[in-house]
Amino acid sequence: MDDATAKRLGAGKYLLVSSYRKNGTLAPTPVWVVQDGTALGVWTVADSWKAKRIRNRADVLVGPCDARGNPTGEQIPATAEICDAERTARYRTLITRKYGLMGRLTLLGSRLRRGLGGTVGIRVTLTEGTEGTDPAQVTDASPS
């Protein structure tokens, strides 16, 4: 894995995480992203379709995107894993630092609605030695 690529993706405001449905088609979703050492961290609702798909199949494509999920660069193969409560709490802290007031308000609303156990962190590790995917191949970015 190229550390510069992970840092570049972690520095962006949004990351397009494309997980695979059971039928093999991609389901891209824009999410906030934080740097976690050589990996990337994202945060989502524990029972979201994105989390369910990652539990079933850990390989994903990731890349930069805008807030609406339109790819703005190369999509890179990666492996995603659902995090434990400790790492999820760490991602919440990192999101608060990176996204400021909007991050704080979003996390507060989520905590009031779902409690701390209602969300999970997802650790994304870029796969070594693989080529990226043309952004035009990643479509249908719907919130999930």
Short mmCIF file of N, CA, C and O in Angstrom, two decimals:
data_model
loop_
_atom_site.label_atom_id
_atom_site.label_comp_id
_atom_site.label_asym_id
_atom_site.label_seq_id
_atom_site.Cartn_x
_atom_site.Cartn_y
_atom_site.Cartn_z
N MET A 1 0.84 -1.18 0.00
CA MET A 1 0.00 0.00 0.00
C MET A 1 0.88 1.23 0.00
O MET A 1 1.90 1.29 0.66
N ASP A 2 0.45 2.21 -0.72
CA ASP A 2 1.15 3.48 -0.80
C ASP A 2 0.65 4.38 0.33
O ASP A 2 -0.53 4.77 0.34
N ASP A 3 1.54 4.71 1.29
CA ASP A 3 1.13 5.55 2.42
C ASP A 3 0.66 6.92 1.95
O ASP A 3 -0.22 7.52 2.56
N ALA A 4 1.25 7.43 0.87
CA ALA A 4 0.85 8.74 0.35
C ALA A 4 -0.60 8.70 -0.12
O ALA A 4 -1.35 9.66 0.07
N THR A 5 -1.01 7.59 -0.71
CA THR A 5 -2.40 7.45 -1.17
C THR A 5 -3.35 7.44 0.02
O THR A 5 -4.38 8.12 0.01
N ALA A 6 -2.99 6.70 1.07
CA ALA A 6 -3.84 6.66 2.27
C ALA A 6 -3.92 8.04 2.91
O ALA A 6 -5.01 8.47 3.32
N LYS A 7 -2.82 8.76 2.96
CA LYS A 7 -2.84 10.11 3.54
C LYS A 7 -3.68 11.06 2.70
O LYS A 7 -4.43 11.88 3.23
N ARG A 8 -3.56 10.94 1.38
CA ARG A 8 -4.34 11.80 0.49
C ARG A 8 -5.84 11.53 0.66
O ARG A 8 -6.65 12.46 0.77
N LEU A 9 -6.23 10.27 0.70
CA LEU A 9 -7.64 9.93 0.88
C LEU A 9 -8.13 10.34 2.27
O LEU A 9 -9.25 10.82 2.43
N GLY A 10 -7.29 10.16 3.28
CA GLY A 10 -7.66 10.53 4.64
C GLY A 10 -7.78 12.03 4.84
O GLY A 10 -8.53 12.50 5.70
N ALA A 11 -7.07 12.79 4.03
CA ALA A 11 -7.13 14.25 4.13
C ALA A 11 -8.36 14.82 3.44
O ALA A 11 -8.75 15.96 3.71
N GLY A 12 -8.98 14.05 2.57
CA GLY A 12 -10.17 14.52 1.86
C GLY A 12 -11.36 14.64 2.79
O GLY A 12 -11.39 14.08 3.88
N LYS A 13 -12.36 15.37 2.34
CA LYS A 13 -13.56 15.55 3.16
C LYS A 13 -14.49 14.34 3.06
O LYS A 13 -15.11 13.95 4.06
N TYR A 14 -14.58 13.73 1.89
CA TYR A 14 -15.46 12.57 1.69
C TYR A 14 -14.70 11.43 1.03
O TYR A 14 -13.79 11.65 0.24
N LEU A 15 -15.11 10.21 1.36
CA LEU A 15 -14.56 9.01 0.76
C LEU A 15 -15.72 8.21 0.19
O LEU A 15 -16.74 8.02 0.87
N LEU A 16 -15.57 7.75 -1.04
CA LEU A 16 -16.59 6.90 -1.65
C LEU A 16 -16.22 5.45 -1.32
O LEU A 16 -15.20 4.95 -1.77
N VAL A 17 -17.03 4.82 -0.48
CA VAL A 17 -16.83 3.41 -0.13
C VAL A 17 -17.83 2.61 -0.94
O VAL A 17 -19.05 2.76 -0.75
N SER A 18 -17.33 1.78 -1.83
CA SER A 18 -18.19 0.96 -2.68
C SER A 18 -18.09 -0.48 -2.21
O SER A 18 -17.08 -1.15 -2.41
N SER A 19 -19.15 -0.94 -1.55
CA SER A 19 -19.20 -2.32 -1.08
C SER A 19 -20.01 -3.15 -2.08
O SER A 19 -20.73 -2.61 -2.92
N TYR A 20 -19.88 -4.46 -1.95
CA TYR A 20 -20.52 -5.35 -2.91
C TYR A 20 -21.82 -5.92 -2.36
O TYR A 20 -21.85 -6.43 -1.25
N ARG A 21 -22.86 -5.84 -3.17
CA ARG A 21 -24.12 -6.49 -2.83
C ARG A 21 -23.97 -8.01 -3.02
O ARG A 21 -23.00 -8.47 -3.61
N LYS A 22 -24.94 -8.77 -2.56
CA LYS A 22 -24.88 -10.23 -2.70
C LYS A 22 -24.81 -10.68 -4.15
O LYS A 22 -24.20 -11.69 -4.47
N ASN A 23 -25.41 -9.88 -5.07
CA ASN A 23 -25.38 -10.25 -6.48
C ASN A 23 -24.11 -9.78 -7.19
O ASN A 23 -23.97 -9.95 -8.39
N GLY A 24 -23.18 -9.16 -6.45
CA GLY A 24 -21.89 -8.77 -7.00
C GLY A 24 -21.80 -7.35 -7.54
O GLY A 24 -20.73 -6.91 -7.94
N THR A 25 -22.91 -6.63 -7.56
CA THR A 25 -22.87 -5.25 -8.04
C THR A 25 -22.38 -4.33 -6.92
O THR A 25 -22.54 -4.61 -5.74
N LEU A 26 -21.78 -3.22 -7.33
CA LEU A 26 -21.24 -2.27 -6.36
C LEU A 26 -22.34 -1.36 -5.83
O LEU A 26 -23.24 -0.95 -6.57
N ALA A 27 -22.24 -1.02 -4.56
CA ALA A 27 -23.14 -0.07 -3.91
C ALA A 27 -22.29 1.04 -3.30
O ALA A 27 -21.85 0.93 -2.16
N PRO A 28 -22.01 2.10 -4.06
CA PRO A 28 -21.15 3.17 -3.55
C PRO A 28 -21.88 4.11 -2.59
O PRO A 28 -23.05 4.42 -2.79
N THR A 29 -21.17 4.52 -1.53
CA THR A 29 -21.74 5.42 -0.54
C THR A 29 -20.69 6.44 -0.12
O THR A 29 -19.59 6.06 0.29
N PRO A 30 -21.00 7.74 -0.19
CA PRO A 30 -20.05 8.75 0.31
C PRO A 30 -20.12 8.82 1.84
O PRO A 30 -21.21 8.80 2.42
N VAL A 31 -18.96 8.86 2.47
CA VAL A 31 -18.87 8.94 3.93
C VAL A 31 -17.76 9.89 4.34
O VAL A 31 -16.85 10.18 3.56
N TRP A 32 -17.83 10.39 5.57
CA TRP A 32 -16.72 11.15 6.13
C TRP A 32 -15.58 10.18 6.38
O TRP A 32 -15.79 9.01 6.68
N VAL A 33 -14.36 10.68 6.30
CA VAL A 33 -13.19 9.82 6.46
C VAL A 33 -12.16 10.48 7.37
O VAL A 33 -12.01 11.71 7.37
N VAL A 34 -11.47 9.66 8.16
CA VAL A 34 -10.36 10.12 9.00
C VAL A 34 -9.16 9.20 8.78
O VAL A 34 -9.32 8.05 8.38
N GLN A 35 -7.99 9.73 9.02
CA GLN A 35 -6.75 8.96 8.91
C GLN A 35 -6.58 8.14 10.18
O GLN A 35 -6.74 8.66 11.28
N ASP A 36 -6.24 6.86 10.04
CA ASP A 36 -5.99 5.97 11.18
C ASP A 36 -4.67 5.25 10.94
O ASP A 36 -4.66 4.10 10.50
N GLY A 37 -3.57 5.94 11.17
CA GLY A 37 -2.26 5.37 10.87
C GLY A 37 -2.12 5.18 9.37
O GLY A 37 -2.29 6.11 8.60
N THR A 38 -1.87 3.95 8.95
CA THR A 38 -1.76 3.65 7.52
C THR A 38 -3.10 3.25 6.92
O THR A 38 -3.18 2.93 5.74
N ALA A 39 -4.14 3.25 7.73
CA ALA A 39 -5.48 2.89 7.27
C ALA A 39 -6.38 4.12 7.30
O ALA A 39 -5.96 5.21 7.69
N LEU A 40 -7.62 3.92 6.89
CA LEU A 40 -8.62 4.97 6.91
C LEU A 40 -9.76 4.53 7.82
O LEU A 40 -10.04 3.34 7.95
N GLY A 41 -10.41 5.49 8.45
CA GLY A 41 -11.53 5.18 9.32
C GLY A 41 -12.78 5.92 8.88
O GLY A 41 -12.71 7.08 8.51
N VAL A 42 -13.90 5.22 8.89
CA VAL A 42 -15.19 5.84 8.62
C VAL A 42 -16.15 5.42 9.73
O VAL A 42 -15.86 4.50 10.50
N TRP A 43 -17.28 6.08 9.80
CA TRP A 43 -18.24 5.86 10.87
C TRP A 43 -19.63 5.78 10.25
O TRP A 43 -19.95 6.54 9.34
N THR A 44 -20.43 4.83 10.71
CA THR A 44 -21.76 4.65 10.13
C THR A 44 -22.72 4.03 11.14
O THR A 44 -22.30 3.57 12.21
N VAL A 45 -23.97 3.99 10.78
CA VAL A 45 -25.00 3.35 11.61
C VAL A 45 -24.75 1.84 11.61
O VAL A 45 -24.46 1.25 10.56
N ALA A 46 -24.85 1.23 12.77
CA ALA A 46 -24.50 -0.19 12.92
C ALA A 46 -25.33 -1.11 12.04
O ALA A 46 -24.83 -2.13 11.56
N ASP A 47 -26.60 -0.78 11.81
CA ASP A 47 -27.44 -1.67 11.01
C ASP A 47 -27.68 -1.13 9.59
O ASP A 47 -28.64 -1.51 8.93
N SER A 48 -26.78 -0.27 9.11
CA SER A 48 -26.91 0.24 7.75
C SER A 48 -26.61 -0.87 6.74
O SER A 48 -25.94 -1.86 7.05
N TRP A 49 -27.11 -0.69 5.53
CA TRP A 49 -26.83 -1.69 4.49
C TRP A 49 -25.34 -1.78 4.22
O TRP A 49 -24.81 -2.85 3.96
N LYS A 50 -24.65 -0.66 4.29
CA LYS A 50 -23.21 -0.63 4.06
C LYS A 50 -22.50 -1.54 5.07
O LYS A 50 -21.67 -2.37 4.71
N ALA A 51 -22.86 -1.43 6.35
CA ALA A 51 -22.25 -2.26 7.38
C ALA A 51 -22.60 -3.74 7.17
O ALA A 51 -21.74 -4.62 7.32
N LYS A 52 -23.84 -4.01 6.79
CA LYS A 52 -24.24 -5.40 6.54
C LYS A 52 -23.46 -6.00 5.37
O LYS A 52 -23.02 -7.15 5.43
N ARG A 53 -23.29 -5.20 4.30
CA ARG A 53 -22.54 -5.70 3.14
C ARG A 53 -21.09 -5.97 3.51
O ARG A 53 -20.50 -6.97 3.07
N ILE A 54 -20.49 -5.10 4.32
CA ILE A 54 -19.09 -5.29 4.72
C ILE A 54 -18.94 -6.50 5.62
O ILE A 54 -17.94 -7.22 5.53
N ARG A 55 -19.92 -6.76 6.46
CA ARG A 55 -19.86 -7.97 7.29
C ARG A 55 -19.88 -9.24 6.42
O ARG A 55 -19.25 -10.23 6.74
N ASN A 56 -20.60 -9.18 5.31
CA ASN A 56 -20.70 -10.33 4.41
C ASN A 56 -19.51 -10.47 3.47
O ASN A 56 -19.14 -11.58 3.09
N ARG A 57 -18.94 -9.34 3.07
CA ARG A 57 -17.85 -9.36 2.10
C ARG A 57 -16.96 -8.15 2.37
O ARG A 57 -17.38 -7.01 2.18
N ALA A 58 -15.72 -8.40 2.79
CA ALA A 58 -14.84 -7.34 3.27
C ALA A 58 -14.16 -6.53 2.16
O ALA A 58 -13.69 -5.43 2.42
N ASP A 59 -14.09 -7.05 0.94
CA ASP A 59 -13.41 -6.28 -0.10
C ASP A 59 -14.30 -5.16 -0.62
O ASP A 59 -15.49 -5.35 -0.84
N VAL A 60 -13.71 -3.99 -0.75
CA VAL A 60 -14.42 -2.78 -1.18
C VAL A 60 -13.54 -2.00 -2.15
O VAL A 60 -12.35 -2.31 -2.31
N LEU A 61 -14.12 -1.01 -2.78
CA LEU A 61 -13.36 -0.01 -3.55
C LEU A 61 -13.53 1.32 -2.83
O LEU A 61 -14.62 1.63 -2.34
N VAL A 62 -12.45 2.09 -2.74
CA VAL A 62 -12.52 3.41 -2.10
C VAL A 62 -11.84 4.43 -2.99
O VAL A 62 -10.93 4.11 -3.76
N GLY A 63 -12.27 5.66 -2.87
CA GLY A 63 -11.66 6.75 -3.61
C GLY A 63 -12.28 8.07 -3.22
O GLY A 63 -13.30 8.12 -2.53
N PRO A 64 -11.69 9.16 -3.66
CA PRO A 64 -12.22 10.48 -3.33
C PRO A 64 -13.54 10.73 -4.05
O PRO A 64 -13.78 10.19 -5.13
N CYS A 65 -14.38 11.55 -3.44
CA CYS A 65 -15.66 11.90 -4.05
C CYS A 65 -16.15 13.22 -3.48
O CYS A 65 -15.58 13.74 -2.52
N ASP A 66 -17.24 13.73 -4.05
CA ASP A 66 -17.86 14.91 -3.49
C ASP A 66 -18.98 14.46 -2.53
O ASP A 66 -19.19 13.27 -2.33
N ALA A 67 -19.69 15.42 -1.95
CA ALA A 67 -20.73 15.11 -0.96
C ALA A 67 -21.87 14.27 -1.53
O ALA A 67 -22.54 13.56 -0.80
N ARG A 68 -22.07 14.34 -2.84
CA ARG A 68 -23.16 13.59 -3.46
C ARG A 68 -22.72 12.20 -3.93
O ARG A 68 -23.51 11.47 -4.51
N GLY A 69 -21.45 11.85 -3.71
CA GLY A 69 -20.97 10.53 -4.10
C GLY A 69 -20.44 10.45 -5.51
O GLY A 69 -20.18 9.35 -6.01
N ASN A 70 -20.23 11.59 -6.16
CA ASN A 70 -19.64 11.57 -7.51
C ASN A 70 -18.14 11.40 -7.38
O ASN A 70 -17.48 12.22 -6.73
N PRO A 71 -17.57 10.34 -7.96
CA PRO A 71 -16.13 10.11 -7.85
C PRO A 71 -15.33 11.28 -8.42
O PRO A 71 -15.66 11.82 -9.47
N THR A 72 -14.28 11.65 -7.71
CA THR A 72 -13.39 12.72 -8.17
C THR A 72 -11.98 12.21 -8.41
O THR A 72 -11.06 13.00 -8.60
N GLY A 73 -11.81 10.91 -8.40
CA GLY A 73 -10.50 10.31 -8.62
C GLY A 73 -10.62 8.81 -8.73
O GLY A 73 -11.72 8.24 -8.74
N GLU A 74 -9.48 8.18 -8.79
CA GLU A 74 -9.38 6.74 -8.97
C GLU A 74 -9.95 5.98 -7.77
O GLU A 74 -9.76 6.37 -6.62
N GLN A 75 -10.66 4.90 -8.05
CA GLN A 75 -11.19 4.03 -7.01
C GLN A 75 -10.19 2.89 -6.79
O GLN A 75 -9.77 2.23 -7.74
N ILE A 76 -9.82 2.64 -5.55
CA ILE A 76 -8.74 1.74 -5.19
C ILE A 76 -9.28 0.55 -4.40
O ILE A 76 -10.07 0.74 -3.46
N PRO A 77 -8.85 -0.67 -4.72
CA PRO A 77 -9.28 -1.84 -3.95
C PRO A 77 -8.78 -1.75 -2.50
O PRO A 77 -7.67 -1.29 -2.24
N ALA A 78 -9.63 -2.17 -1.58
CA ALA A 78 -9.29 -2.13 -0.17
C ALA A 78 -10.05 -3.22 0.57
O ALA A 78 -10.91 -3.88 0.00
N THR A 79 -9.70 -3.39 1.83
CA THR A 79 -10.39 -4.33 2.71
C THR A 79 -10.98 -3.53 3.86
O THR A 79 -10.31 -2.69 4.44
N ALA A 80 -12.24 -3.80 4.18
CA ALA A 80 -12.92 -3.10 5.26
C ALA A 80 -13.28 -4.07 6.37
O ALA A 80 -13.56 -5.24 6.12
N GLU A 81 -13.24 -3.58 7.60
CA GLU A 81 -13.64 -4.40 8.74
C GLU A 81 -14.41 -3.56 9.73
O GLU A 81 -14.11 -2.38 9.93
N ILE A 82 -15.41 -4.16 10.34
CA ILE A 82 -16.20 -3.48 11.38
C ILE A 82 -15.35 -3.45 12.65
O ILE A 82 -14.76 -4.45 13.04
N CYS A 83 -15.30 -2.29 13.28
CA CYS A 83 -14.44 -2.10 14.44
C CYS A 83 -15.16 -2.40 15.76
O CYS A 83 -16.38 -2.36 15.84
N ASP A 84 -14.35 -2.64 16.78
CA ASP A 84 -14.88 -2.82 18.12
C ASP A 84 -15.26 -1.46 18.72
O ASP A 84 -15.02 -0.41 18.12
N ALA A 85 -15.84 -1.47 19.90
CA ALA A 85 -16.33 -0.24 20.53
C ALA A 85 -15.21 0.76 20.80
O ALA A 85 -15.40 1.97 20.64
N GLU A 86 -14.04 0.28 21.17
CA GLU A 86 -12.91 1.17 21.48
C GLU A 86 -12.46 1.94 20.24
O GLU A 86 -12.27 3.15 20.28
N ARG A 87 -12.28 1.24 19.13
CA ARG A 87 -11.83 1.90 17.90
C ARG A 87 -12.94 2.80 17.35
O ARG A 87 -12.67 3.87 16.82
N THR A 88 -14.18 2.38 17.48
CA THR A 88 -15.30 3.22 17.05
C THR A 88 -15.29 4.54 17.82
O THR A 88 -15.48 5.61 17.23
N ALA A 89 -15.05 4.48 19.13
CA ALA A 89 -14.97 5.71 19.94
C ALA A 89 -13.81 6.58 19.46
O ALA A 89 -13.94 7.81 19.41
N ARG A 90 -12.71 5.96 19.10
CA ARG A 90 -11.56 6.72 18.58
C ARG A 90 -11.95 7.43 17.28
O ARG A 90 -11.61 8.60 17.09
N TYR A 91 -12.67 6.76 16.40
CA TYR A 91 -13.10 7.38 15.15
C TYR A 91 -14.06 8.54 15.40
O TYR A 91 -14.00 9.55 14.72
N ARG A 92 -14.92 8.40 16.40
CA ARG A 92 -15.81 9.51 16.75
C ARG A 92 -15.00 10.74 17.15
O ARG A 92 -15.30 11.86 16.75
N THR A 93 -13.96 10.53 17.95
CA THR A 93 -13.09 11.63 18.39
C THR A 93 -12.38 12.26 17.20
O THR A 93 -12.33 13.49 17.08
N LEU A 94 -11.85 11.44 16.31
CA LEU A 94 -11.16 11.96 15.13
C LEU A 94 -12.12 12.73 14.22
O LEU A 94 -11.74 13.76 13.65
N ILE A 95 -13.34 12.25 14.09
CA ILE A 95 -14.34 12.94 13.26
C ILE A 95 -14.67 14.30 13.88
O ILE A 95 -14.78 15.31 13.17
N THR A 96 -14.80 14.34 15.20
CA THR A 96 -15.07 15.60 15.89
C THR A 96 -13.96 16.61 15.61
O THR A 96 -14.23 17.78 15.33
N ARG A 97 -12.71 16.16 15.68
CA ARG A 97 -11.58 17.05 15.43
C ARG A 97 -11.54 17.54 13.99
O ARG A 97 -11.29 18.70 13.72
N LYS A 98 -11.77 16.63 13.06
CA LYS A 98 -11.64 16.98 11.65
C LYS A 98 -12.81 17.82 11.13
O LYS A 98 -12.61 18.76 10.37
N TYR A 99 -14.03 17.48 11.52
CA TYR A 99 -15.21 18.11 10.94
C TYR A 99 -15.81 19.21 11.81
O TYR A 99 -16.84 19.77 11.45
N GLY A 100 -15.20 19.51 12.94
CA GLY A 100 -15.59 20.65 13.76
C GLY A 100 -17.03 20.61 14.23
O GLY A 100 -17.54 19.57 14.66
N LEU A 101 -17.70 21.76 14.14
CA LEU A 101 -19.06 21.89 14.65
C LEU A 101 -20.03 20.91 13.97
O LEU A 101 -20.86 20.29 14.63
N MET A 102 -19.92 20.77 12.67
CA MET A 102 -20.81 19.84 11.95
C MET A 102 -20.60 18.40 12.45
O MET A 102 -21.57 17.65 12.61
N GLY A 103 -19.36 18.03 12.68
CA GLY A 103 -19.08 16.70 13.21
C GLY A 103 -19.66 16.50 14.60
O GLY A 103 -20.27 15.47 14.89
N ARG A 104 -19.49 17.50 15.45
CA ARG A 104 -20.03 17.43 16.82
C ARG A 104 -21.55 17.29 16.80
O ARG A 104 -22.12 16.49 17.53
N LEU A 105 -22.21 18.11 15.98
CA LEU A 105 -23.67 18.06 15.92
C LEU A 105 -24.18 16.73 15.37
O LEU A 105 -25.16 16.18 15.87
N THR A 106 -23.51 16.23 14.36
CA THR A 106 -23.91 14.94 13.78
C THR A 106 -23.74 13.81 14.78
O THR A 106 -24.64 12.97 14.95
N LEU A 107 -22.62 13.79 15.48
CA LEU A 107 -22.38 12.75 16.48
C LEU A 107 -23.36 12.86 17.64
O LEU A 107 -23.86 11.85 18.14
N LEU A 108 -23.65 14.09 18.07
CA LEU A 108 -24.61 14.29 19.16
C LEU A 108 -26.00 13.79 18.75
O LEU A 108 -26.65 13.06 19.52
N GLY A 109 -26.44 14.16 17.56
CA GLY A 109 -27.75 13.70 17.09
C GLY A 109 -27.82 12.19 17.00
O GLY A 109 -28.81 11.58 17.38
N SER A 110 -26.74 11.58 16.54
CA SER A 110 -26.71 10.12 16.44
C SER A 110 -26.74 9.48 17.83
O SER A 110 -27.44 8.49 18.05
N ARG A 111 -26.00 10.05 18.76
CA ARG A 111 -25.96 9.50 20.12
C ARG A 111 -27.34 9.60 20.78
O ARG A 111 -27.78 8.67 21.46
N LEU A 112 -28.02 10.73 20.58
CA LEU A 112 -29.36 10.90 21.16
C LEU A 112 -30.37 9.94 20.53
O LEU A 112 -31.26 9.42 21.20
N ARG A 113 -30.23 9.72 19.24
CA ARG A 113 -31.18 8.86 18.53
C ARG A 113 -30.92 7.37 18.73
O ARG A 113 -31.84 6.59 18.93
N ARG A 114 -29.65 6.98 18.65
CA ARG A 114 -29.32 5.55 18.63
C ARG A 114 -28.53 5.07 19.84
O ARG A 114 -28.35 3.88 20.02
N GLY A 115 -27.95 5.98 20.61
CA GLY A 115 -27.05 5.59 21.68
C GLY A 115 -25.68 5.29 21.11
O GLY A 115 -25.47 5.29 19.89
N LEU A 116 -24.71 5.05 21.98
CA LEU A 116 -23.34 4.79 21.51
C LEU A 116 -23.23 3.48 20.74
O LEU A 116 -22.39 3.34 19.85
N GLY A 117 -24.05 2.49 21.08
CA GLY A 117 -23.99 1.21 20.40
C GLY A 117 -24.67 1.18 19.05
O GLY A 117 -24.61 0.18 18.34
N GLY A 118 -25.30 2.27 18.67
CA GLY A 118 -26.03 2.32 17.41
C GLY A 118 -25.19 2.63 16.20
O GLY A 118 -25.68 2.63 15.07
N THR A 119 -23.91 2.92 16.43
CA THR A 119 -23.01 3.21 15.32
C THR A 119 -21.73 2.39 15.46
O THR A 119 -21.38 1.95 16.55
N VAL A 120 -21.05 2.19 14.33
CA VAL A 120 -19.79 1.44 14.33
C VAL A 120 -18.77 2.17 13.47
O VAL A 120 -19.12 2.90 12.55
N GLY A 121 -17.52 1.93 13.79
CA GLY A 121 -16.44 2.40 12.94
C GLY A 121 -16.12 1.32 11.92
O GLY A 121 -16.33 0.12 12.17
N ILE A 122 -15.63 1.74 10.78
CA ILE A 122 -15.17 0.80 9.76
C ILE A 122 -13.74 1.16 9.42
O ILE A 122 -13.45 2.30 9.03
N ARG A 123 -12.84 0.23 9.60
CA ARG A 123 -11.42 0.43 9.28
C ARG A 123 -11.18 -0.06 7.86
O ARG A 123 -11.50 -1.21 7.53
N VAL A 124 -10.64 0.82 7.03
CA VAL A 124 -10.40 0.51 5.62
C VAL A 124 -8.89 0.47 5.39
O VAL A 124 -8.21 1.45 5.64
N THR A 125 -8.41 -0.67 4.92
CA THR A 125 -7.00 -0.85 4.62
C THR A 125 -6.84 -1.03 3.12
O THR A 125 -7.44 -1.94 2.54
N LEU A 126 -6.05 -0.16 2.51
CA LEU A 126 -5.83 -0.26 1.06
C LEU A 126 -5.09 -1.55 0.74
O LEU A 126 -4.19 -1.96 1.46
N THR A 127 -5.47 -2.19 -0.35
CA THR A 127 -4.86 -3.45 -0.78
C THR A 127 -3.57 -3.15 -1.52
O THR A 127 -3.52 -2.25 -2.36
N GLU A 128 -2.54 -3.90 -1.21
CA GLU A 128 -1.23 -3.67 -1.83
C GLU A 128 -1.16 -4.22 -3.24
O GLU A 128 -1.75 -5.24 -3.56
N GLY A 129 -0.41 -3.50 -4.08
CA GLY A 129 -0.06 -3.98 -5.41
C GLY A 129 -1.22 -4.17 -6.37
O GLY A 129 -1.16 -5.04 -7.22
N THR A 130 -2.26 -3.37 -6.25
CA THR A 130 -3.37 -3.52 -7.18
C THR A 130 -3.62 -2.20 -7.89
O THR A 130 -3.32 -1.14 -7.39
N GLU A 131 -4.17 -2.31 -9.07
CA GLU A 131 -4.49 -1.13 -9.86
C GLU A 131 -5.84 -0.57 -9.43
O GLU A 131 -6.71 -1.30 -8.98
N GLY A 132 -6.02 0.70 -9.63
CA GLY A 132 -7.29 1.35 -9.32
C GLY A 132 -8.32 1.08 -10.40
O GLY A 132 -8.03 0.50 -11.43
N THR A 133 -9.54 1.52 -10.14
CA THR A 133 -10.65 1.35 -11.05
C THR A 133 -11.06 2.71 -11.59
O THR A 133 -11.06 3.69 -10.87
N ASP A 134 -11.42 2.73 -12.85
CA ASP A 134 -11.89 3.96 -13.47
C ASP A 134 -13.15 4.44 -12.74
O ASP A 134 -14.07 3.67 -12.52
N PRO A 135 -13.18 5.72 -12.32
CA PRO A 135 -14.35 6.24 -11.60
C PRO A 135 -15.66 6.07 -12.36
O PRO A 135 -16.71 5.99 -11.76
N ALA A 136 -15.62 6.02 -13.67
CA ALA A 136 -16.84 5.87 -14.46
C ALA A 136 -17.51 4.52 -14.22
O ALA A 136 -18.70 4.36 -14.45
N GLN A 137 -16.75 3.53 -13.73
CA GLN A 137 -17.31 2.22 -13.46
C GLN A 137 -18.09 2.18 -12.15
O GLN A 137 -18.85 1.26 -11.91
N VAL A 138 -17.89 3.16 -11.29
CA VAL A 138 -18.56 3.21 -10.00
C VAL A 138 -19.71 4.18 -10.12
O VAL A 138 -19.52 5.39 -10.22
N THR A 139 -20.93 3.66 -10.12
CA THR A 139 -22.12 4.50 -10.27
C THR A 139 -23.14 4.17 -9.20
O THR A 139 -22.91 3.30 -8.37
N ASP A 140 -24.27 4.85 -9.24
CA ASP A 140 -25.36 4.59 -8.33
C ASP A 140 -25.00 4.87 -6.89
O ASP A 140 -25.18 4.05 -6.01
N ALA A 141 -24.42 6.04 -6.62
CA ALA A 141 -24.08 6.42 -5.25
C ALA A 141 -25.35 6.85 -4.53
O ALA A 141 -25.82 7.95 -4.69
N SER A 142 -25.90 5.94 -3.76
CA SER A 142 -27.09 6.25 -3.01
C SER A 142 -26.77 6.13 -1.53
O SER A 142 -25.98 5.28 -1.13
N PRO A 143 -27.33 6.98 -0.67
CA PRO A 143 -27.04 6.91 0.74
C PRO A 143 -27.50 5.58 1.33
O PRO A 143 -28.64 5.18 1.13
N SER A 144 -26.59 4.91 1.99
CA SER A 144 -26.96 3.68 2.70
C SER A 144 -25.90 3.33 3.70
O SER A 144 -24.82 3.71 3.66
#
